[in-house]
């Protein structure tokens, strides 16, 4: 028996669910798989719901049941981000260790009791009621971006999808709106650093940008609090917690950094994916134009089918078993939200977009359990507002070229989405 309550299989036994991932281990990091990972995920769910990637110590966890089980076993699996899967110089999978620091183990990558403390500081700034007060600004920002875009008959949509979440995160943190292009650039960095395919030169550039970002956010925490502001920005709450000794300063800066990636990149990915789906479904576009009340359900289905973050890591704390596979301390799990969200055992017509699902929010697109995304209300609002504005301003939405996905094993994000649109004509 292990330290865990979960029994090991007998010595020498190999359960069907614990087979070595026998496909070419390079497959996961190939461009064609990054662009369309769903056939691989379906094969994993069927043949090896937990599958070790060669000798990396990394295990893919592909089924809903095993992902849910792992999330409930915090004594066995830590949320700390200690290393990532990468392709080596020959394209083979390897692991790249990450430095262990207080700035890297915050919010989504923190364990208890630190995780609860971080949420207590950050979550009050992201309650549904406070987020709802942003709707007027979000609609104004969408209008400012979509007006010229629609007048021009379309163009590259990705900058619109990236700029609006960057502005929203800056507003939540209490940062200058005039720095939006810098914020937008920084928001896209986190996923790139976890992409699994990164040249050393690019990694060095990202490291320098990360340092500049940390300096910028540190200065923001040191700036005076706005006088008489009833809607206190998150930077003020973080600075106060650090000054009181409740939170290490590096963790306060780390939380602000995470807000950019979690609130910026993931929402940008969701917005672009939603519009990409619409551009390929004229009947769906007309249905949502006739009934805009269906847009929130549409957003949930996009978050399920095109999960912005494909997975999150967990680190094995102690010798234990998951799904029949023996795990050793230091092994890593990749909890595949994007696979579990298409698990045929949990979703009828799992690969189809359906607006009539009985429980539309029962998916893993925003995580699950104690680490459920605190920014989900904001992401949902941003998506609804942008889609309402886009549908209201256009009579036609179509692809004007081939979309390009970011070459990332971690994030499902479009780098290019050329569109052709026709403005709504007055009656």
XYZ file of C-alpha atoms in Angstrom:
427
model
C 0.000 0.000 0.000
C 1.085 3.600 -0.544
C 0.773 6.466 1.908
C -2.436 7.280 0.063
C -5.656 5.406 0.670
C -5.585 4.301 -2.954
C -4.161 0.754 -3.368
C -1.422 -0.081 -5.837
C -1.861 -2.819 -8.427
C 0.036 -6.022 -7.602
C 3.752 -6.059 -8.378
C 4.353 -6.718 -12.042
C 0.731 -6.034 -12.971
C -0.141 -3.543 -15.678
C -3.708 -2.372 -15.762
C -5.269 -1.348 -19.092
C -5.651 2.216 -17.793
C -1.978 2.522 -16.861
C -0.348 1.591 -20.145
C 2.680 3.481 -21.320
C 1.684 5.994 -23.972
C 2.762 3.803 -26.864
C 2.280 6.302 -29.690
C 5.282 8.327 -30.800
C 5.753 10.584 -27.807
C 6.527 13.476 -30.133
C 2.923 13.437 -31.342
C 1.625 15.676 -28.574
C 3.968 18.493 -29.599
C 3.560 18.234 -33.359
C 2.024 21.205 -35.150
C -0.891 19.194 -36.514
C -1.730 17.965 -33.011
C -1.451 21.436 -31.517
C -3.863 22.702 -34.180
C -6.304 19.817 -33.659
C -5.647 17.801 -30.491
C -9.097 16.264 -30.271
C -8.449 12.982 -32.183
C -5.491 12.310 -29.870
C -7.569 13.129 -26.790
C -10.353 10.812 -27.943
C -7.847 7.990 -28.419
C -6.426 8.587 -24.962
C -9.867 8.528 -23.338
C -10.578 5.245 -25.073
C -7.257 3.459 -24.711
C -5.218 5.077 -21.918
C -7.078 7.678 -19.809
C -3.859 8.127 -17.841
C -0.798 7.844 -20.007
C 2.867 8.440 -19.286
C 4.778 10.495 -21.858
C 7.914 8.479 -22.525
C 10.333 8.819 -19.574
C 9.517 12.439 -18.726
C 7.562 11.627 -15.571
C 4.635 13.545 -17.072
C 1.264 11.818 -17.282
C -1.658 12.891 -19.442
C -4.990 12.605 -17.596
C -7.687 12.532 -20.264
C -11.012 11.391 -18.816
C -13.518 13.434 -16.849
C -13.607 10.919 -13.986
C -9.831 10.836 -13.489
C -9.477 14.610 -13.772
C -12.210 15.037 -11.175
C -10.596 12.446 -8.915
C -7.204 14.147 -9.133
C -8.739 17.516 -8.276
C -10.195 16.011 -5.111
C -6.883 14.564 -3.904
C -4.958 17.656 -2.838
C -2.941 15.635 -0.331
C -1.529 13.646 -3.244
C -1.327 16.313 -5.945
C 0.034 19.840 -5.546
C -1.026 22.751 -7.745
C 2.486 24.260 -7.613
C 4.005 24.844 -11.035
C 7.489 23.318 -10.707
C 8.239 22.405 -14.319
C 6.728 22.141 -17.773
C 6.737 19.747 -20.697
C 8.890 20.931 -23.604
C 10.310 19.599 -26.846
C 14.085 19.177 -26.793
C 16.425 20.073 -29.642
C 15.422 16.890 -31.476
C 11.683 17.437 -30.988
C 11.406 14.762 -28.306
C 9.465 15.543 -25.118
C 11.435 16.555 -22.059
C 10.804 18.602 -18.932
C 12.047 22.057 -18.057
C 12.232 22.820 -14.319
C 10.961 26.176 -13.119
C 12.377 28.154 -10.197
C 10.614 27.657 -6.888
C 9.560 31.081 -5.655
C 6.713 32.742 -3.824
C 5.893 34.723 -6.960
C 5.223 31.563 -8.985
C 2.947 29.786 -6.487
C -0.058 32.099 -6.395
C -3.806 31.716 -7.027
C -4.134 28.838 -9.526
C -0.696 27.408 -8.677
C -0.899 27.797 -4.896
C -1.777 25.131 -2.346
C -3.634 25.607 0.918
C -3.540 27.619 3.091
C -1.875 30.190 0.803
C -4.447 29.581 -1.939
C -7.350 30.520 0.349
C -5.535 33.710 1.411
C -4.896 34.744 -2.199
C -8.539 34.189 -3.117
C -9.752 36.194 -0.113
C -7.731 39.166 -1.348
C -8.494 38.896 -5.073
C -12.014 37.493 -5.328
C -13.920 40.458 -3.804
C -12.760 42.504 -6.808
C -14.295 39.951 -9.176
C -17.708 39.268 -7.661
C -20.596 39.122 -10.164
C -21.999 42.389 -8.785
C -18.735 44.309 -9.186
C -18.072 42.761 -12.579
C -21.553 43.772 -13.761
C -20.610 47.415 -13.198
C -18.019 47.048 -15.968
C -20.599 46.304 -18.655
C -20.915 49.896 -19.855
C -17.139 50.212 -20.238
C -16.881 46.841 -21.973
C -19.603 47.850 -24.422
C -17.841 51.146 -25.107
C -14.516 49.390 -25.683
C -16.180 46.861 -27.998
C -17.854 49.665 -29.923
C -14.579 51.566 -30.299
C -12.873 48.468 -31.712
C -15.696 47.084 -33.839
C -16.765 50.370 -35.441
C -13.722 50.773 -37.728
C -13.467 47.009 -38.189
C -17.020 46.680 -39.517
C -16.769 49.847 -41.610
C -13.657 48.401 -43.292
C -15.511 45.178 -44.121
C -13.462 43.123 -41.692
C -9.796 42.393 -41.283
C -7.709 40.782 -38.555
C -9.933 40.123 -35.538
C -7.361 38.886 -33.007
C -6.223 42.369 -31.853
C -9.828 43.144 -30.886
C -10.101 39.880 -28.975
C -6.852 40.628 -27.133
C -7.306 44.330 -26.434
C -10.660 44.194 -24.628
C -9.570 41.640 -21.967
C -6.299 43.531 -21.466
C -8.257 46.701 -20.737
C -10.587 44.828 -18.392
C -7.698 43.341 -16.396
C -6.055 46.756 -16.165
C -9.303 48.238 -14.842
C -9.637 45.501 -12.214
C -6.040 45.993 -11.084
C -6.238 49.783 -11.224
C -3.658 50.362 -13.983
C -3.605 53.179 -16.576
C -5.791 52.476 -19.593
C -3.240 54.278 -21.746
C -0.823 51.367 -21.300
C -3.199 48.935 -23.013
C -0.769 47.808 -25.730
C 1.852 46.960 -23.145
C -0.775 45.155 -21.070
C -1.955 43.264 -24.146
C 1.590 42.095 -24.917
C 2.185 40.944 -21.366
C -1.153 39.142 -21.202
C -0.086 36.840 -24.030
C 3.277 35.877 -22.513
C 2.242 33.335 -19.889
C 0.837 30.849 -22.362
C 3.855 31.219 -24.602
C 6.186 30.333 -21.739
C 4.166 27.150 -21.155
C 3.785 26.382 -24.859
C 6.203 23.441 -24.907
C 7.960 24.677 -28.043
C 10.149 27.665 -27.381
C 13.529 28.601 -28.823
C 16.177 29.679 -26.278
C 16.374 33.163 -27.835
C 12.629 33.657 -27.466
C 12.734 32.331 -23.921
C 15.369 34.927 -23.078
C 13.217 37.710 -24.508
C 10.221 36.530 -22.518
C 12.322 36.425 -19.364
C 13.336 40.056 -19.890
C 9.730 41.069 -20.571
C 8.613 39.225 -17.446
C 11.142 41.150 -15.383
C 9.907 44.436 -16.864
C 6.335 43.415 -16.109
C 7.206 42.594 -12.492
C 8.936 45.987 -12.090
C 5.928 47.792 -13.590
C 3.436 45.994 -11.356
C 5.649 46.461 -8.303
C 5.641 50.214 -8.956
C 1.847 50.094 -9.333
C 1.549 48.478 -5.900
C 3.674 51.298 -4.461
C 1.558 54.046 -6.067
C -0.846 55.960 -3.808
C -4.388 54.660 -3.480
C -6.990 56.737 -5.341
C -8.722 59.116 -2.964
C -12.379 58.503 -2.249
C -12.644 55.491 -4.547
C -15.533 53.287 -3.436
C -14.517 50.639 -5.987
C -11.032 49.879 -4.676
C -8.774 48.348 -7.363
C -7.010 45.081 -6.723
C -3.538 46.661 -6.639
C -4.559 48.582 -3.513
C -5.796 45.431 -1.785
C -2.595 43.592 -2.716
C -0.406 46.444 -1.501
C -2.298 46.662 1.796
C -1.985 42.910 2.395
C 1.759 43.082 1.690
C 2.232 46.105 3.953
C 0.372 44.359 6.778
C 2.597 41.298 6.474
C -0.336 39.089 5.470
C 1.157 38.443 2.044
C 4.807 38.409 0.896
C 5.458 41.235 -1.505
C 6.665 38.873 -4.240
C 3.387 36.963 -3.932
C 1.431 40.233 -4.252
C 3.280 41.005 -7.480
C 2.821 37.387 -8.586
C -0.947 37.613 -8.154
C -1.021 40.743 -10.308
C 1.035 38.939 -12.968
C -1.325 35.955 -12.936
C -4.285 38.297 -13.453
C -2.869 39.212 -16.864
C -2.479 35.637 -18.080
C -5.578 34.192 -16.462
C -7.797 37.188 -17.155
C -6.184 38.410 -20.358
C -4.939 35.539 -22.481
C -7.616 32.996 -21.576
C -10.427 35.469 -22.270
C -8.803 36.614 -25.502
C -8.649 32.964 -26.530
C -12.322 32.470 -25.659
C -13.429 35.573 -27.599
C -11.518 34.677 -30.757
C -12.652 31.036 -30.619
C -16.282 32.127 -30.259
C -16.056 34.360 -33.334
C -14.188 31.627 -35.249
C -17.057 29.230 -34.531
C -19.590 31.826 -35.696
C -17.661 32.506 -38.900
C -18.036 28.836 -39.829
C -21.734 28.587 -38.903
C -24.045 31.023 -40.712
C -27.135 29.210 -39.430
C -25.870 29.561 -35.859
C -25.229 33.267 -36.468
C -28.805 33.781 -37.624
C -30.173 31.817 -34.687
C -28.287 34.009 -32.215
C -29.303 37.175 -34.050
C -32.943 36.160 -33.729
C -32.473 35.169 -30.097
C -29.576 37.010 -28.421
C -30.681 35.411 -25.171
C -28.921 32.273 -26.414
C -25.492 33.964 -26.438
C -24.583 32.999 -22.834
C -25.281 29.327 -23.613
C -23.224 29.647 -26.779
C -20.311 31.061 -24.748
C -20.453 28.070 -22.373
C -20.352 25.629 -25.294
C -17.348 27.406 -26.802
C -15.580 27.308 -23.420
C -16.295 23.571 -23.298
C -15.403 22.655 -26.874
C -12.447 25.036 -27.291
C -11.167 25.261 -23.708
C -8.864 28.318 -23.591
C -6.394 26.520 -21.330
C -6.119 22.910 -22.488
C -4.816 21.684 -19.123
C -3.215 22.612 -15.842
C -0.376 20.823 -14.109
C -0.374 19.003 -10.812
C 2.761 17.691 -9.061
C 2.728 14.333 -7.292
C 3.481 14.888 -3.608
C 3.896 11.241 -2.540
C 3.929 7.745 -3.933
C 0.384 6.874 -4.947
C -1.859 5.516 -7.706
C -4.260 7.200 -10.092
C -6.353 5.193 -12.521
C -4.141 2.137 -12.015
C -0.913 4.016 -12.768
C 1.872 4.121 -10.185
C 3.033 7.672 -9.536
C 6.205 8.794 -7.798
C 6.958 12.033 -5.930
C 7.942 14.700 -8.435
C 5.937 13.186 -11.304
C 3.587 15.612 -13.009
C 0.005 15.328 -14.189
C -1.428 17.261 -17.095
C -5.134 17.486 -16.254
C -6.585 17.773 -19.746
C -9.622 20.051 -19.416
C -9.944 20.062 -23.205
C -10.233 16.266 -23.285
C -12.505 15.874 -20.246
C -14.817 18.493 -21.740
C -15.430 16.149 -24.683
C -15.746 12.967 -22.636
C -18.513 10.881 -24.185
C -19.301 9.390 -20.774
C -20.373 12.815 -19.487
C -21.707 14.691 -22.516
C -24.277 13.547 -25.038
C -22.991 14.333 -28.550
C -19.817 15.508 -26.837
C -18.181 16.938 -29.969
C -21.238 18.926 -31.017
C -22.134 22.486 -30.073
C -25.604 22.364 -28.542
C -27.478 25.269 -27.023
C -30.047 23.070 -25.292
C -27.813 21.334 -22.754
C -29.573 20.935 -19.430
C -26.581 22.145 -17.405
C -24.635 24.437 -19.764
C -22.085 25.511 -17.140
C -21.155 21.980 -16.097
C -17.802 21.851 -17.884
C -14.121 22.403 -17.086
C -13.496 25.396 -19.340
C -13.020 27.553 -16.241
C -11.518 24.825 -14.069
C -13.326 23.145 -11.211
C -13.455 22.882 -7.438
C -11.311 25.020 -5.159
C -9.306 26.353 -8.109
C -12.333 27.379 -10.193
C -11.428 30.534 -12.101
C -12.265 33.611 -10.041
C -12.466 35.625 -13.258
C -15.181 33.478 -14.850
C -17.944 36.100 -14.339
C -15.790 38.709 -16.082
C -14.876 36.408 -18.984
C -18.524 35.497 -19.512
C -19.555 39.147 -19.500
C -16.812 40.170 -21.929
C -17.799 37.402 -24.328
C -21.517 38.208 -24.157
C -20.997 41.931 -24.706
C -18.568 41.518 -27.602
C -20.789 38.976 -29.369
C -23.896 41.112 -28.890
C -22.090 44.089 -30.399
C -20.625 42.092 -33.291
C -23.910 40.413 -34.194
C -25.812 43.664 -33.874
C -23.472 45.500 -36.232
C -23.163 42.882 -38.986
C -25.413 41.006 -41.365
C -22.683 38.542 -42.392
C -19.559 37.086 -40.775
C -17.199 34.817 -42.732
C -13.597 33.705 -42.778
C -11.379 35.711 -45.125
C -8.418 33.353 -44.850
C -7.012 30.459 -42.884
C -6.933 30.937 -39.097
C -3.606 30.381 -37.343
C -3.412 28.860 -33.869
C -0.650 29.645 -31.411
C 1.894 26.777 -31.442
C 1.175 25.925 -27.825
C 0.447 22.695 -26.019
C -1.041 24.760 -23.174
C -3.370 27.392 -24.618
C -5.967 27.124 -27.385
C -5.528 30.609 -28.791
C -5.798 32.038 -32.287
C -2.900 34.212 -33.424
C -4.678 35.165 -36.629
C -8.371 35.244 -37.511
C -8.992 37.109 -40.784
C -12.681 37.911 -41.216
C -14.938 39.390 -43.856
C -18.020 41.119 -42.471
C -20.933 43.030 -43.923
C -22.401 45.892 -41.913
C -26.039 45.740 -40.932
C -28.112 47.794 -43.348
C -30.904 49.944 -41.970
C -34.426 48.761 -42.791
